[in-house]
Coordinates of C-alpha atoms in Angstrom, one line a residue:
Chain P
M1 CA 89.2 144.4 108.9
T2 CA 89.0 148.0 107.7
E3 CA 89.9 151.1 109.7
S4 CA 86.3 152.3 110.0
E5 CA 85.0 148.9 111.2
S6 CA 87.6 148.7 114.0
Q7 CA 86.6 152.2 115.2
N8 CA 83.0 151.2 115.2
T9 CA 83.8 148.2 117.4
N10 CA 85.7 150.3 119.8
V11 CA 82.7 152.6 120.2
V12 CA 80.4 149.7 121.0
V13 CA 82.7 148.0 123.5
A14 CA 83.8 151.3 125.0
G15 CA 80.2 152.4 125.4
L16 CA 79.3 149.3 127.4
R17 CA 82.5 149.4 129.4
A18 CA 82.0 153.1 130.3
W19 CA 78.5 152.1 131.7
S20 CA 79.7 149.2 133.7
A21 CA 83.3 148.1 134.0
N22 CA 82.5 144.3 134.4
A23 CA 79.4 144.0 132.2
I24 CA 81.5 142.4 129.5
E25 CA 83.1 139.0 130.1
E26 CA 85.0 138.9 126.8
V27 CA 85.3 140.6 123.4
I28 CA 86.0 138.4 120.4
E29 CA 86.9 139.9 117.0
F30 CA 86.6 137.5 114.1
R31 CA 86.4 138.4 110.4
G32 CA 85.4 142.0 111.1
E33 CA 82.6 141.0 113.5
T34 CA 82.5 141.9 117.1
T35 CA 81.1 139.4 119.6
V36 CA 80.5 140.6 123.1
V37 CA 80.2 137.7 125.6
V38 CA 78.0 138.6 128.6
A39 CA 76.8 136.6 131.6
R40 CA 73.2 135.7 131.6
K41 CA 72.4 137.7 134.8
N42 CA 73.5 140.9 132.9
L43 CA 71.7 140.2 129.6
R44 CA 68.5 142.2 130.2
A45 CA 70.4 145.2 131.5
I46 CA 72.9 145.2 128.7
A47 CA 70.2 144.8 126.1
E48 CA 68.4 147.8 127.5
R49 CA 71.6 149.8 127.6
C50 CA 72.3 148.9 123.9
R51 CA 68.9 150.1 122.9
D52 CA 68.8 153.3 124.9
D53 CA 72.4 154.6 125.0
R54 CA 72.7 157.6 122.7
A55 CA 76.2 156.4 121.5
L56 CA 74.9 152.9 120.7
Q57 CA 71.2 153.1 119.6
F58 CA 70.8 149.4 118.7
N59 CA 67.1 149.8 117.8
L60 CA 66.7 146.7 115.7
L61 CA 67.1 143.1 117.0
S62 CA 68.1 141.6 113.8
D63 CA 68.3 137.9 114.8
A64 CA 68.5 135.7 117.8
T65 CA 69.6 132.1 117.7
C66 CA 71.3 129.4 119.6
V67 CA 74.3 127.1 119.1
D68 CA 74.6 123.7 120.8
R69 CA 78.2 122.7 121.5
F70 CA 77.3 119.3 123.1
P71 CA 79.2 117.6 124.8
M72 CA 81.2 120.7 125.8
E73 CA 80.0 122.8 128.7
P74 CA 78.5 125.4 128.8
R75 CA 76.9 123.7 125.9
F76 CA 74.4 126.4 124.7
E77 CA 75.4 129.8 123.3
L78 CA 72.6 132.3 122.6
Q79 CA 73.5 134.7 119.8
Y80 CA 71.8 138.0 119.5
H81 CA 72.5 140.1 116.5
L82 CA 71.8 143.8 117.0
V83 CA 71.7 146.5 114.4
S84 CA 71.8 150.2 114.9
I85 CA 70.0 151.8 111.9
P86 CA 70.9 155.4 112.7
L87 CA 74.6 154.7 113.4
R88 CA 75.1 151.8 111.0
Q89 CA 76.6 149.5 113.5
K90 CA 76.3 145.8 114.2
V91 CA 77.2 143.8 117.2
R92 CA 76.7 140.2 118.4
I93 CA 75.9 139.4 122.0
R94 CA 76.7 135.9 123.1
V95 CA 75.3 134.4 126.3
P96 CA 76.7 131.0 127.4
L97 CA 74.3 128.6 129.2
F98 CA 74.9 125.3 131.0
G99 CA 73.0 122.3 129.8
N100 CA 71.5 121.5 133.2
D101 CA 70.1 125.0 133.6
P102 CA 69.1 126.5 130.3
I103 CA 67.1 129.4 131.5
V104 CA 67.6 133.1 130.6
D105 CA 65.8 136.4 130.8
S106 CA 63.5 137.1 127.9
L107 CA 64.2 140.2 125.8
V108 CA 60.6 140.7 124.7
P109 CA 60.2 143.7 127.1
V110 CA 63.2 145.3 125.3
W111 CA 62.4 144.4 121.7
P112 CA 58.9 143.0 121.1
G113 CA 60.3 141.4 118.0
A114 CA 62.2 138.9 120.2
N115 CA 58.9 137.1 120.8
W116 CA 58.9 134.6 118.0
L117 CA 62.7 134.3 117.8
E118 CA 62.7 133.2 121.5
R119 CA 59.8 130.9 120.8
E120 CA 61.7 129.3 118.0
I121 CA 64.8 128.8 120.3
F122 CA 62.5 127.3 122.9
D123 CA 60.9 125.0 120.4
L124 CA 64.1 123.7 118.8
F125 CA 66.6 123.9 121.7
G126 CA 64.5 123.8 124.8
I127 CA 65.9 127.0 126.3
Q128 CA 63.5 128.6 128.8
F129 CA 62.9 132.4 128.7
T130 CA 61.7 133.9 132.0
G131 CA 59.3 136.8 131.5
H132 CA 58.2 135.7 128.0
P133 CA 54.5 136.4 127.5
D134 CA 53.7 133.4 125.4
L135 CA 56.3 130.6 125.5
R136 CA 54.8 127.9 123.3
R137 CA 56.2 125.7 120.5
I138 CA 56.0 127.6 117.2
L139 CA 57.2 125.4 114.3
L140 CA 56.7 121.9 115.7
P141 CA 53.4 120.4 116.9
D142 CA 52.5 121.0 120.5
D143 CA 52.9 117.2 121.4
W144 CA 56.4 116.9 119.9
E145 CA 58.9 115.2 122.2
G146 CA 62.4 116.5 122.4
Y147 CA 64.3 119.5 121.0
P148 CA 65.4 118.6 117.5
L149 CA 68.3 121.1 117.0
R150 CA 70.1 119.8 120.0
K151 CA 73.2 117.8 119.0
D152 CA 72.0 114.7 120.9
F153 CA 68.8 114.6 118.8
P154 CA 69.5 112.3 115.8
V155 CA 68.9 113.7 112.3
E156 CA 66.5 110.8 111.6
G157 CA 64.5 111.5 114.8
Y158 CA 63.6 109.2 117.7
R159 CA 60.3 107.7 116.6
D160 CA 59.8 104.1 115.5
I161 CA 60.4 103.6 111.8
P162 CA 57.4 102.1 110.1
A163 CA 57.6 98.5 109.1
I164 CA 58.3 99.1 105.4
A165 CA 61.2 101.3 106.2
T166 CA 62.9 98.8 108.5
R167 CA 63.5 96.4 105.6
Y168 CA 65.9 98.9 104.2
T169 CA 67.5 100.1 107.4
R170 CA 68.2 96.6 108.8
S171 CA 70.6 95.8 106.0
R172 CA 72.5 99.0 106.7
P173 CA 75.9 98.3 108.3
Chain W
M1 CA 32.7 131.9 122.0
T2 CA 33.2 134.7 124.5
T3 CA 31.0 137.6 125.4
V4 CA 32.3 141.1 124.9
E5 CA 30.9 144.5 125.9
T6 CA 30.1 146.6 122.9
A7 CA 28.5 150.0 122.6
T8 CA 25.1 148.5 122.3
G9 CA 25.4 145.9 125.1
P10 CA 27.0 142.5 125.4
A11 CA 27.6 140.6 122.1
K12 CA 28.9 137.2 121.2
T13 CA 32.3 136.9 119.4
M14 CA 33.1 134.3 116.9
V15 CA 36.4 132.4 116.5
L16 CA 37.2 131.7 112.9
N17 CA 40.0 129.6 111.5
M18 CA 41.5 131.2 108.5
G19 CA 43.6 128.6 106.7
P20 CA 45.7 126.5 106.6
Q21 CA 44.0 125.7 103.3
H22 CA 43.1 129.2 102.2
P23 CA 44.3 130.6 98.8
S24 CA 45.0 134.1 100.1
T25 CA 47.3 132.9 102.9
H26 CA 49.9 132.1 100.2
G27 CA 50.7 128.7 101.4
V28 CA 49.8 127.0 104.6
L29 CA 49.3 129.6 107.2
R30 CA 46.6 129.3 109.8
I31 CA 45.3 132.4 111.6
V32 CA 42.9 132.0 114.5
L33 CA 40.7 135.1 114.3
E34 CA 38.4 136.3 117.0
L35 CA 35.7 138.4 115.4
D36 CA 33.0 140.7 116.6
G37 CA 30.8 140.9 113.5
E38 CA 33.3 141.6 110.8
T39 CA 35.8 143.3 113.1
V40 CA 38.9 141.5 114.2
L41 CA 39.4 141.5 117.9
K42 CA 42.4 139.1 118.1
A43 CA 44.6 137.4 115.6
V44 CA 46.9 134.5 116.4
P45 CA 49.0 133.1 113.6
D46 CA 49.8 129.4 113.8
L47 CA 52.8 128.2 111.7
G48 CA 54.9 125.2 111.1
Y49 CA 52.9 123.4 108.5
L50 CA 55.8 123.6 106.1
H51 CA 58.6 123.0 108.6
T52 CA 61.1 120.7 107.0
G53 CA 64.1 121.0 109.4
I54 CA 66.4 122.6 106.8
E55 CA 68.6 124.0 109.6
K56 CA 69.1 120.5 111.1
S57 CA 69.7 119.0 107.6
C58 CA 72.4 121.6 106.9
E59 CA 74.3 120.3 110.0
D60 CA 74.5 116.9 108.3
K61 CA 75.8 118.1 105.0
T62 CA 79.1 119.5 103.9
Y63 CA 79.3 123.3 103.3
S64 CA 78.9 123.0 99.6
Q65 CA 76.1 120.4 99.8
A66 CA 74.0 122.7 102.0
I67 CA 73.7 125.2 99.1
T68 CA 71.0 123.1 97.5
L69 CA 68.9 123.2 100.7
T70 CA 69.0 127.0 100.9
D71 CA 67.2 127.2 97.5
R72 CA 64.2 125.5 99.0
M73 CA 63.5 127.9 101.8
D74 CA 62.3 131.1 100.1
Y75 CA 61.2 129.6 96.8
L76 CA 60.6 133.0 95.3
N77 CA 64.1 134.1 96.1
P78 CA 66.4 131.0 95.7
L79 CA 69.3 133.0 94.4
G80 CA 69.2 135.4 97.3
N81 CA 69.3 132.5 99.7
N82 CA 72.3 131.0 97.9
L83 CA 73.9 134.4 98.1
V84 CA 73.5 134.9 101.8
Y85 CA 74.6 131.4 102.6
C86 CA 77.7 131.7 100.4
L87 CA 78.5 135.2 101.8
A88 CA 78.4 133.8 105.3
V89 CA 80.7 130.8 104.5
E90 CA 83.0 133.0 102.5
K91 CA 83.3 135.4 105.4
L92 CA 84.1 132.4 107.6
L93 CA 86.8 131.3 105.1
G94 CA 88.0 134.9 104.5
L95 CA 87.6 134.5 100.7
Q96 CA 87.8 137.4 98.3
I97 CA 85.4 137.1 95.3
P98 CA 86.5 138.4 91.8
K99 CA 84.8 141.6 90.6
R100 CA 83.2 139.9 87.6
A101 CA 81.5 137.3 89.8
Q102 CA 80.3 140.0 92.2
Y103 CA 78.6 141.9 89.4
F104 CA 77.0 138.7 88.1
R105 CA 75.7 138.0 91.5
V106 CA 74.2 141.5 91.7
L107 CA 72.7 141.0 88.3
M108 CA 71.1 137.7 89.2
V109 CA 69.7 138.7 92.6
E110 CA 68.2 141.8 91.1
L111 CA 66.5 139.8 88.4
Q112 CA 65.3 137.6 91.2
R113 CA 63.9 140.6 93.0
I114 CA 61.9 141.7 90.0
S115 CA 60.5 138.1 89.6
S116 CA 59.6 137.9 93.3
H117 CA 57.9 141.3 93.2
L118 CA 56.0 140.2 90.1
V119 CA 54.7 137.1 91.8
W120 CA 53.7 139.3 94.8
L121 CA 52.0 141.9 92.6
G122 CA 50.1 139.2 90.6
T123 CA 48.9 137.2 93.6
H124 CA 48.1 140.2 95.7
A125 CA 46.0 141.6 92.8
I126 CA 44.2 138.3 92.5
D127 CA 43.5 138.4 96.3
M128 CA 42.0 141.9 95.8
G129 CA 39.9 140.7 92.8
A130 CA 42.0 141.9 89.9
M131 CA 42.4 138.8 87.8
S132 CA 44.1 140.2 84.7
V133 CA 47.2 141.7 86.5
F134 CA 48.1 138.2 87.6
L135 CA 48.3 137.0 84.0
Y136 CA 50.4 139.9 82.9
C137 CA 52.8 139.6 85.9
F138 CA 53.4 135.9 85.2
R139 CA 54.0 136.6 81.6
E140 CA 57.1 138.7 82.5
R141 CA 58.1 136.4 85.3
E142 CA 58.3 133.5 82.8
E143 CA 60.8 135.6 80.8
I144 CA 63.0 135.9 83.9
L145 CA 62.7 132.2 84.6
K146 CA 63.8 131.5 81.1
I147 CA 66.8 133.7 81.6
F148 CA 67.7 131.6 84.7
E149 CA 67.2 128.4 82.9
F150 CA 69.5 129.6 80.1
V151 CA 72.3 130.3 82.6
A152 CA 71.9 127.6 85.2
G153 CA 69.8 124.9 83.6
Q154 CA 67.1 125.3 86.2
R155 CA 64.1 127.6 86.3
M156 CA 63.7 128.0 90.1
M157 CA 66.1 126.0 92.3
T158 CA 69.1 127.2 90.4
S159 CA 71.9 126.8 93.1
Y160 CA 73.8 129.0 90.7
I161 CA 75.7 131.0 93.3
R162 CA 78.4 128.9 94.9
I163 CA 81.0 129.3 97.6
G164 CA 83.8 131.3 95.9
G165 CA 81.9 132.5 92.9
L166 CA 79.4 131.1 90.5
A167 CA 78.7 127.6 89.2
L168 CA 79.1 128.3 85.5
E169 CA 80.3 130.8 83.0
P170 CA 77.2 132.5 81.5
P171 CA 76.6 131.1 77.9
T172 CA 77.0 133.3 74.8
G173 CA 73.9 135.3 74.0
W174 CA 72.8 135.4 77.6
V175 CA 73.6 139.1 78.3
E176 CA 71.8 140.0 75.1
R177 CA 68.7 138.2 76.4
V178 CA 68.9 140.2 79.6
E179 CA 69.3 143.4 77.5
K180 CA 66.1 142.5 75.6
F181 CA 64.3 142.0 78.9
L182 CA 65.6 145.4 80.2
K183 CA 64.2 147.1 77.0
M184 CA 60.8 145.5 77.4
M185 CA 60.3 145.7 81.2
P186 CA 59.8 149.5 81.9
S187 CA 56.7 149.7 79.6
R188 CA 55.3 146.6 81.3
I189 CA 55.6 148.1 84.7
D190 CA 53.8 151.2 83.4
E191 CA 51.1 148.7 82.2
Y192 CA 50.6 147.3 85.7
E193 CA 50.5 150.8 87.2
S194 CA 47.9 151.9 84.6
L195 CA 45.8 148.9 85.7
L196 CA 46.1 149.4 89.5
T197 CA 47.5 152.7 90.8
G198 CA 44.4 154.8 89.9
N199 CA 41.9 151.9 90.2
R200 CA 39.1 152.8 92.6
I201 CA 38.7 149.2 94.0
W202 CA 42.4 148.9 94.4
L203 CA 42.6 152.2 96.3
G204 CA 39.6 151.4 98.4
R205 CA 41.0 148.0 99.5
L206 CA 44.5 149.3 100.2
K207 CA 44.5 152.9 101.2
G208 CA 44.7 153.4 105.0
V209 CA 44.6 149.7 105.6
G210 CA 47.2 147.9 107.8
Y211 CA 48.9 150.8 109.4
I212 CA 51.9 150.3 111.6
S213 CA 54.0 153.2 113.0
A214 CA 57.7 153.4 112.3
E215 CA 58.6 152.9 116.0
D216 CA 56.5 149.7 116.2
A217 CA 57.8 148.4 112.9
V218 CA 61.4 148.7 114.2
A219 CA 60.5 147.3 117.6
Y220 CA 58.9 144.3 116.0
S221 CA 62.1 143.8 113.9
M222 CA 60.3 144.4 110.6
T223 CA 62.5 145.1 107.6
G224 CA 62.1 145.4 103.9
P225 CA 59.4 147.2 102.0
T226 CA 57.1 147.2 105.1
L227 CA 59.7 149.2 107.1
R228 CA 60.4 151.5 104.2
A229 CA 56.7 152.2 103.7
A230 CA 56.8 153.5 107.3
G231 CA 59.5 156.0 106.4
L232 CA 62.7 154.4 107.4
A233 CA 65.2 154.0 104.6
Y234 CA 66.8 150.8 105.9
D235 CA 68.1 148.7 103.1
N236 CA 71.1 146.4 103.5
R237 CA 72.3 147.2 100.0
K238 CA 72.9 150.8 101.2
T239 CA 73.5 150.5 104.9
F240 CA 75.8 147.5 104.9
P241 CA 76.8 147.0 101.3
Y242 CA 77.9 143.6 100.1
C243 CA 78.9 142.3 96.6
S244 CA 80.1 145.8 95.5
Y245 CA 76.6 147.4 95.9
E246 CA 78.4 150.6 97.0
E247 CA 79.5 151.1 93.4
F248 CA 75.9 151.1 92.1
D249 CA 73.8 154.2 91.8
F250 CA 70.2 153.6 92.9
D251 CA 67.6 155.0 95.2
V252 CA 65.8 153.4 98.2
P253 CA 62.2 154.4 97.8
T254 CA 60.4 155.3 101.0
R255 CA 56.9 156.4 101.9
T256 CA 55.4 157.7 105.1
E257 CA 51.8 156.5 105.0
S258 CA 52.8 153.0 106.1
D259 CA 49.6 151.4 104.8
C260 CA 49.1 148.6 102.2
F261 CA 49.0 151.1 99.3
A262 CA 52.4 152.6 100.3
R263 CA 53.9 149.0 100.3
Y264 CA 52.5 148.5 96.8
I265 CA 54.0 151.8 95.6
I266 CA 57.4 150.9 97.1
R267 CA 57.5 147.4 95.5
V268 CA 56.7 148.9 92.1
A269 CA 59.4 151.5 92.6
E270 CA 61.9 148.9 93.6
M271 CA 61.3 147.0 90.4
R272 CA 62.3 150.1 88.5
E273 CA 65.4 150.6 90.7
S274 CA 66.4 146.9 90.1
L275 CA 66.2 147.5 86.4
K276 CA 68.6 150.5 86.9
I277 CA 71.0 148.2 88.9
I278 CA 70.9 145.5 86.2
R279 CA 71.7 148.1 83.5
Q280 CA 74.7 149.3 85.5
A281 CA 75.9 145.7 86.3
I282 CA 75.9 144.9 82.5
D283 CA 77.8 148.1 81.7
K284 CA 80.4 147.7 84.5
M285 CA 81.0 144.0 83.8
P286 CA 84.6 143.2 82.8
A287 CA 84.5 141.3 79.5
E288 CA 87.1 138.8 80.7
G289 CA 88.0 137.5 84.1
P290 CA 87.4 134.6 86.4
I291 CA 84.0 133.8 87.8
R292 CA 85.4 131.9 90.7
T293 CA 88.1 132.8 93.2
E294 CA 91.4 130.9 93.2
A295 CA 91.3 128.9 96.5
P296 CA 92.8 125.4 96.2
G297 CA 91.0 122.8 98.3
I298 CA 87.9 125.0 98.8
V299 CA 86.7 126.1 95.3
P300 CA 86.6 123.3 92.7
P301 CA 89.2 123.8 89.9
G302 CA 88.2 124.4 86.3
R303 CA 87.6 121.4 84.1
E304 CA 90.7 122.2 81.9
K305 CA 93.0 122.4 84.9
M306 CA 91.6 119.2 86.3
K307 CA 92.6 117.3 83.2
T308 CA 96.1 118.6 83.0
E309 CA 97.2 119.0 86.7
M310 CA 97.5 116.2 89.2
E311 CA 97.0 118.5 92.1
A312 CA 93.8 120.0 90.7
L313 CA 92.4 116.5 90.3
I314 CA 93.2 115.6 93.9
Y315 CA 91.6 118.9 95.2
H316 CA 88.5 118.2 93.1
F317 CA 88.2 114.7 94.6
K318 CA 88.7 115.9 98.1
I319 CA 86.2 118.8 97.8
F320 CA 83.5 116.5 96.7
T321 CA 84.2 113.6 99.0
E322 CA 85.1 115.1 102.4
G323 CA 84.6 118.8 101.8
F324 CA 86.7 121.6 103.3
S325 CA 87.1 122.7 106.8
P326 CA 86.8 126.4 107.6
P327 CA 88.5 127.7 110.8
A328 CA 86.4 127.5 114.0
G329 CA 84.3 130.6 114.5
E330 CA 81.1 132.3 113.5
A331 CA 80.0 134.5 110.7
F332 CA 76.7 136.4 110.1
A333 CA 75.9 137.7 106.7
T334 CA 72.9 139.8 105.7
V335 CA 71.5 140.7 102.3
E336 CA 68.4 142.6 101.3
S337 CA 65.9 140.0 100.0
P338 CA 62.7 141.1 98.3
R339 CA 61.0 140.7 101.6
G340 CA 63.5 142.3 103.9
E341 CA 66.7 141.6 105.7
L342 CA 67.7 138.0 105.0
G343 CA 70.5 136.8 107.3
C344 CA 72.6 133.7 107.6
F345 CA 74.5 132.7 110.7
V346 CA 77.1 129.9 110.2
A347 CA 79.1 128.5 113.1
S348 CA 82.0 126.3 112.5
D349 CA 83.9 124.0 114.8
G350 CA 86.7 123.3 112.3
S351 CA 85.0 120.2 110.8
P352 CA 83.8 119.9 107.2
K353 CA 80.1 120.2 108.3
P354 CA 78.6 123.3 109.8
L355 CA 78.1 123.2 113.5
R356 CA 75.1 125.4 113.2
C357 CA 73.4 127.1 110.2
H358 CA 70.6 129.5 111.0
F359 CA 68.6 131.7 108.7
R360 CA 67.1 134.9 109.7
S361 CA 64.2 134.8 107.4
P362 CA 62.3 138.1 106.8
S363 CA 59.0 136.4 106.3
F364 CA 59.0 134.8 109.7
I365 CA 59.9 138.0 111.5
N366 CA 57.7 140.3 109.6
L367 CA 54.7 138.0 110.1
Q368 CA 54.8 138.3 113.8
A369 CA 53.7 141.9 113.5
L370 CA 50.5 140.8 111.7
P371 CA 48.2 141.0 114.8
K372 CA 49.4 144.6 115.2
L373 CA 48.3 145.4 111.7
V374 CA 44.9 143.7 111.6
V375 CA 43.4 144.1 115.1
G376 CA 40.5 146.6 114.8
Q377 CA 40.2 146.2 111.1
L378 CA 37.7 144.3 109.0
I379 CA 38.2 140.6 108.1
S380 CA 38.7 141.4 104.4
D381 CA 41.6 143.7 105.4
V382 CA 43.4 140.7 107.0
I383 CA 43.9 139.4 103.4
A384 CA 45.3 142.7 102.2
C385 CA 47.6 142.8 105.2
I386 CA 48.9 139.2 104.8
G387 CA 49.4 140.1 101.1
T388 CA 51.4 143.3 101.6
I389 CA 53.7 141.9 104.3
D390 CA 54.6 139.5 101.4
I391 CA 55.3 136.2 103.2
V392 CA 56.6 133.1 101.7
L393 CA 55.6 130.1 103.9
G394 CA 58.7 128.1 102.9
D395 CA 60.7 131.0 104.3
V396 CA 58.6 131.3 107.5
D397 CA 58.7 127.6 108.5
R398 CA 62.0 126.5 107.0

């Protein structure tokens, strides 16, 4: 990590710490990237702070995605990648979620661009976003069963294999 | 059918399905339009017709196998997809790439940018009714594809950029061929401009159409030429340089009108800037040097080495059978694709297969602002708007 990168990181973390001493659960530095772990009850407030604080100005929600660490608990990790265009900074916000209660506040009121990103996470991981204006499946058909990017969803899918295909699969060890 | 109040009393609205089989949606995009006469009241994009589960498939492949899948997302920018994936994995591994390989990567992705913009310009012109521009654009694109075929053996799905460097040493005579292309291209771009920039129909269809304010564009996470047409000079090559882009001298064209015409002007200007970057990459290129980094067990050893050293042979075998295991952690790399910020998020749990591989595709995210652009406009403007956002459905649906 270069000198300037480490200073940037400190600005982000210090900015959030100055606002609320226990907003951040943990700070992870890996390969020059800063990950700020926050509890889900603080997510919306921290997102608003990141966008509005003069010292942070994270105006662009670059990406939002999820990681499934099944069978570990908390199994889901939401990953938000924020970019500050004026200050040339980047930060990742991580929110751990338990498998029996995958619900989190939607960030659409903070960044409207979160709309489809959250729909995609809902579609593929089954995470519920409270306050989302239009939480429907986006990539898969509406009648699809299950959440394919979960680790307990097999790569081949659940559905019955057509008769022709079984001839080949039966001989497989 | 619903009834709306208009200035002349209640009127019936019509719901129209545009796509999924519609030539100007550039693939299989369906948009449900609610119309009052010819005016769009509501637009709801419906996607997923090309969803192939590439992110799930990546989790079932080793790190080097997954490169071939990345080609197939944004099929107009396969090298850019290779690059962003490799950058993310290299970040995870902490690899340093030799300078010569970095310049070659820059050269390749800039050629790819020109070819992608050419496809955009040609197909968009055809959408707007200018048939001949399409033929001229594809003539030059063919030359770029031949250059790719010469170096990688493939015209489109090249998989040329690999973890740790490049797949092959460029063959003799390849750089001369790129030089020839560089000499020819500026006059060809002038040719397109002479056909379009002052064209009355072109101006009438694009000027003042599809406006979005800079604030809205950022709030909707738009990037690329669409954001730059709104006046924000956000380009990953300048803001967060990768692959030694900080050593290159080029401009980031911006406009403030933020309409379809501004996006056209920006893409044409970007082609010229790309030519400048390619010129510099050729001039800066060290004549000799490795194209792959030295990383035993991660980057495959050269053929010569494999035949003379026992260890190299073992590494070669291990890389292609069980793969390599990066340390547990996450990495997010971004590059500037022709369509905007292309990102790749790779999470590793210390096994030879990625725990999660996610692509932040610019087409997907830019497309969600489409209703913002078209509501209140005429139905023919919807086509101009879809065109100038420049979506690739393979990139949207993944």
